[in-house]
Short mmCIF file of N, CA and C in Angstrom, two decimals:
data_model
loop_
_atom_site.label_atom_id
_atom_site.label_comp_id
_atom_site.label_asym_id
_atom_site.label_seq_id
_atom_site.Cartn_x
_atom_site.Cartn_y
_atom_site.Cartn_z
N MET A 1 16.88 3.34 -15.15
CA MET A 1 16.06 1.92 -14.87
C MET A 1 15.63 2.54 -13.25
N LYS A 2 16.61 2.73 -11.92
CA LYS A 2 16.32 2.95 -10.68
C LYS A 2 15.16 4.28 -10.64
N ASN A 3 15.15 5.39 -11.68
CA ASN A 3 14.10 6.23 -11.23
C ASN A 3 12.75 5.30 -11.82
N HIS A 4 12.62 4.03 -12.62
CA HIS A 4 11.66 3.68 -13.28
C HIS A 4 10.83 3.13 -12.38
N MET A 5 11.60 2.27 -11.37
CA MET A 5 11.36 1.14 -10.28
C MET A 5 10.53 1.93 -9.21
N ASP A 6 11.23 3.33 -9.13
CA ASP A 6 10.87 4.39 -7.87
C ASP A 6 9.43 4.96 -8.51
N LYS A 7 9.08 4.95 -9.66
CA LYS A 7 7.76 5.55 -10.13
C LYS A 7 6.73 4.05 -9.52
N ILE A 8 7.41 2.86 -9.91
CA ILE A 8 6.45 1.52 -10.06
C ILE A 8 5.83 1.73 -8.06
N PHE A 9 6.99 1.75 -7.27
CA PHE A 9 7.00 1.60 -5.95
C PHE A 9 6.27 2.28 -5.55
N ASN A 10 6.45 4.02 -6.11
CA ASN A 10 5.12 4.72 -5.09
C ASN A 10 3.68 4.77 -5.53
N LEU A 11 3.83 3.99 -7.15
CA LEU A 11 2.34 3.50 -7.55
C LEU A 11 1.64 2.45 -6.66
N ILE A 12 2.58 1.60 -6.55
CA ILE A 12 1.96 0.55 -5.40
C ILE A 12 1.52 1.24 -4.06
N GLY A 13 2.72 1.72 -3.40
CA GLY A 13 2.14 2.62 -2.11
C GLY A 13 1.16 3.71 -2.47
N TYR A 14 0.55 3.98 -3.16
CA TYR A 14 -0.62 5.12 -3.40
C TYR A 14 -1.51 4.21 -3.45
N ILE A 15 -1.65 3.29 -4.22
CA ILE A 15 -2.49 2.10 -4.36
C ILE A 15 -2.89 1.65 -2.89
N GLY A 16 -2.13 1.52 -2.35
CA GLY A 16 -2.31 0.67 -0.80
C GLY A 16 -2.92 1.74 0.18
N VAL A 17 -2.28 3.01 0.12
CA VAL A 17 -3.32 4.04 0.43
C VAL A 17 -4.53 4.19 0.03
N VAL A 18 -4.76 4.43 -0.90
CA VAL A 18 -6.35 4.55 -1.34
C VAL A 18 -7.25 3.10 -0.86
N LEU A 19 -6.79 1.75 -0.89
CA LEU A 19 -7.18 1.04 -0.66
C LEU A 19 -7.72 0.64 0.78
N LEU A 20 -7.01 1.56 1.52
CA LEU A 20 -6.88 1.97 3.20
C LEU A 20 -8.03 2.82 3.23
N LEU A 21 -8.05 3.93 2.54
CA LEU A 21 -9.15 5.11 2.78
C LEU A 21 -10.68 4.33 2.57
N VAL A 22 -10.49 3.49 1.34
CA VAL A 22 -11.92 2.95 0.96
C VAL A 22 -12.49 2.24 1.86
N VAL A 23 -11.25 1.42 2.49
CA VAL A 23 -11.54 0.12 3.86
C VAL A 23 -12.13 1.12 4.82
N MET A 24 -11.47 2.45 5.32
CA MET A 24 -11.62 3.09 6.63
C MET A 24 -13.40 3.70 6.29
N TYR A 25 -13.71 4.03 5.07
CA TYR A 25 -14.95 4.59 4.70
C TYR A 25 -15.81 3.64 5.02
N LYS A 26 -15.78 2.37 4.36
CA LYS A 26 -16.69 1.38 4.50
C LYS A 26 -16.78 1.08 5.86
N ILE A 27 -16.05 1.02 7.00
CA ILE A 27 -15.82 0.77 8.17
C ILE A 27 -16.91 1.34 8.87
N PHE A 28 -16.89 3.26 8.72
CA PHE A 28 -17.31 3.92 9.25
C PHE A 28 -19.21 3.71 8.91
N PHE A 29 -19.19 3.12 7.22
CA PHE A 29 -20.84 3.44 7.19
C PHE A 29 -21.22 1.95 7.08
N ASP A 30 -20.62 1.28 6.22
CA ASP A 30 -21.83 -0.22 6.55
C ASP A 30 -20.30 -1.01 6.41
N TRP A 31 -19.96 -1.82 7.29
CA TRP A 31 -19.13 -3.35 7.37
C TRP A 31 -20.00 -4.24 7.61
N ASP A 32 -19.97 -4.73 6.27
CA ASP A 32 -20.94 -5.74 6.07
C ASP A 32 -20.25 -6.84 5.01
N ASP A 33 -18.99 -6.92 4.93
CA ASP A 33 -18.42 -7.94 3.30
C ASP A 33 -17.22 -8.19 4.33
N GLN A 34 -17.20 -9.60 4.08
CA GLN A 34 -15.71 -10.16 4.34
C GLN A 34 -14.79 -9.32 3.48
N PHE A 35 -15.30 -9.65 1.86
CA PHE A 35 -14.63 -9.00 1.22
C PHE A 35 -13.28 -7.40 1.86
N TYR A 36 -13.92 -6.95 2.64
CA TYR A 36 -13.39 -5.59 2.94
C TYR A 36 -12.32 -5.75 3.62
N SER A 37 -12.41 -6.55 4.42
CA SER A 37 -11.35 -7.53 5.54
C SER A 37 -10.06 -7.56 4.88
N GLY A 38 -10.31 -8.69 3.29
CA GLY A 38 -9.40 -8.96 2.81
C GLY A 38 -8.63 -7.88 2.26
N VAL A 39 -9.66 -6.87 1.48
CA VAL A 39 -8.78 -5.62 0.75
C VAL A 39 -7.96 -4.87 1.75
N LEU A 40 -8.61 -4.54 2.80
CA LEU A 40 -7.70 -3.99 4.32
C LEU A 40 -6.36 -4.76 4.51
N PHE A 41 -6.25 -5.93 4.36
CA PHE A 41 -5.00 -7.06 4.85
C PHE A 41 -4.40 -6.33 3.42
N ILE A 42 -4.59 -7.02 2.58
CA ILE A 42 -4.00 -6.40 1.20
C ILE A 42 -2.80 -5.16 1.27
N GLY A 43 -4.18 -4.20 1.41
CA GLY A 43 -3.60 -2.61 1.60
C GLY A 43 -2.10 -2.14 2.68
N LEU A 44 -2.88 -3.28 3.75
CA LEU A 44 -1.89 -2.45 4.67
C LEU A 44 -0.32 -3.81 4.12
N ILE A 45 -0.32 -4.79 3.86
CA ILE A 45 0.66 -5.47 3.15
C ILE A 45 1.67 -4.55 2.09
N LEU A 46 0.84 -4.11 1.48
CA LEU A 46 1.59 -3.60 -0.05
C LEU A 46 1.94 -2.18 0.85
N ILE A 47 1.86 -1.36 1.62
CA ILE A 47 2.01 -0.25 2.14
C ILE A 47 3.42 -0.55 3.38
N LEU A 48 3.13 -1.63 3.77
CA LEU A 48 4.37 -1.94 4.74
C LEU A 48 5.40 -2.64 3.81
N SER A 49 5.21 -3.54 2.79
CA SER A 49 6.42 -4.00 1.77
C SER A 49 7.36 -2.90 1.21
N ASN A 50 6.01 -2.09 0.50
CA ASN A 50 6.51 -0.70 0.16
C ASN A 50 7.70 0.13 0.61
N ILE A 51 7.19 0.25 1.93
CA ILE A 51 7.94 1.26 2.99
C ILE A 51 9.74 0.00 3.39
N ASN A 52 9.37 -0.90 3.44
CA ASN A 52 10.57 -2.03 3.92
C ASN A 52 11.43 -1.54 2.62
N PHE A 53 11.26 -1.96 1.66
CA PHE A 53 11.68 -2.04 0.56
C PHE A 53 12.34 -0.62 -0.17
N LEU A 54 11.75 0.41 0.16
CA LEU A 54 11.89 1.68 -0.28
C LEU A 54 13.02 1.69 0.48
N LYS A 55 13.16 1.65 2.11
CA LYS A 55 14.24 1.56 2.62
C LYS A 55 15.46 1.39 2.43
N LYS A 56 15.63 -0.25 2.01
CA LYS A 56 16.37 -1.05 1.49
C LYS A 56 17.23 -0.49 0.59
N VAL A 57 16.31 -0.10 -0.69
CA VAL A 57 16.84 0.95 -1.94
C VAL A 57 18.08 2.24 -1.45
N ARG A 58 16.83 2.69 -0.34
CA ARG A 58 17.90 3.85 -0.39
C ARG A 58 19.24 3.94 0.41
N LYS A 59 19.19 2.86 0.86
CA LYS A 59 20.43 2.36 1.78
C LYS A 59 21.64 1.94 0.35
N LEU A 60 21.19 1.15 -0.44
CA LEU A 60 22.06 0.61 -1.53
C LEU A 60 22.64 1.91 -2.40
N ASN A 61 21.97 3.08 -2.45
CA ASN A 61 22.04 4.07 -3.39
C ASN A 61 22.93 4.99 -2.68
N LYS A 62 23.38 5.16 -1.36
CA LYS A 62 24.23 5.94 -0.82
C LYS A 62 25.28 5.15 -0.79
#
């Protein structure tokens, strides 16, 4: 069960990172859309919540 949860949260983290890369690309080439600032915000939240959650999980498992 724990392993399954780890996979899910790793996936969320990867999605956040990919969103961040896409947004950085858009910033450099054509920042023209409100949509991308929303995506950036969501990506950052996913990454940060993922990191905090994993820290809590690691503490519980020790």
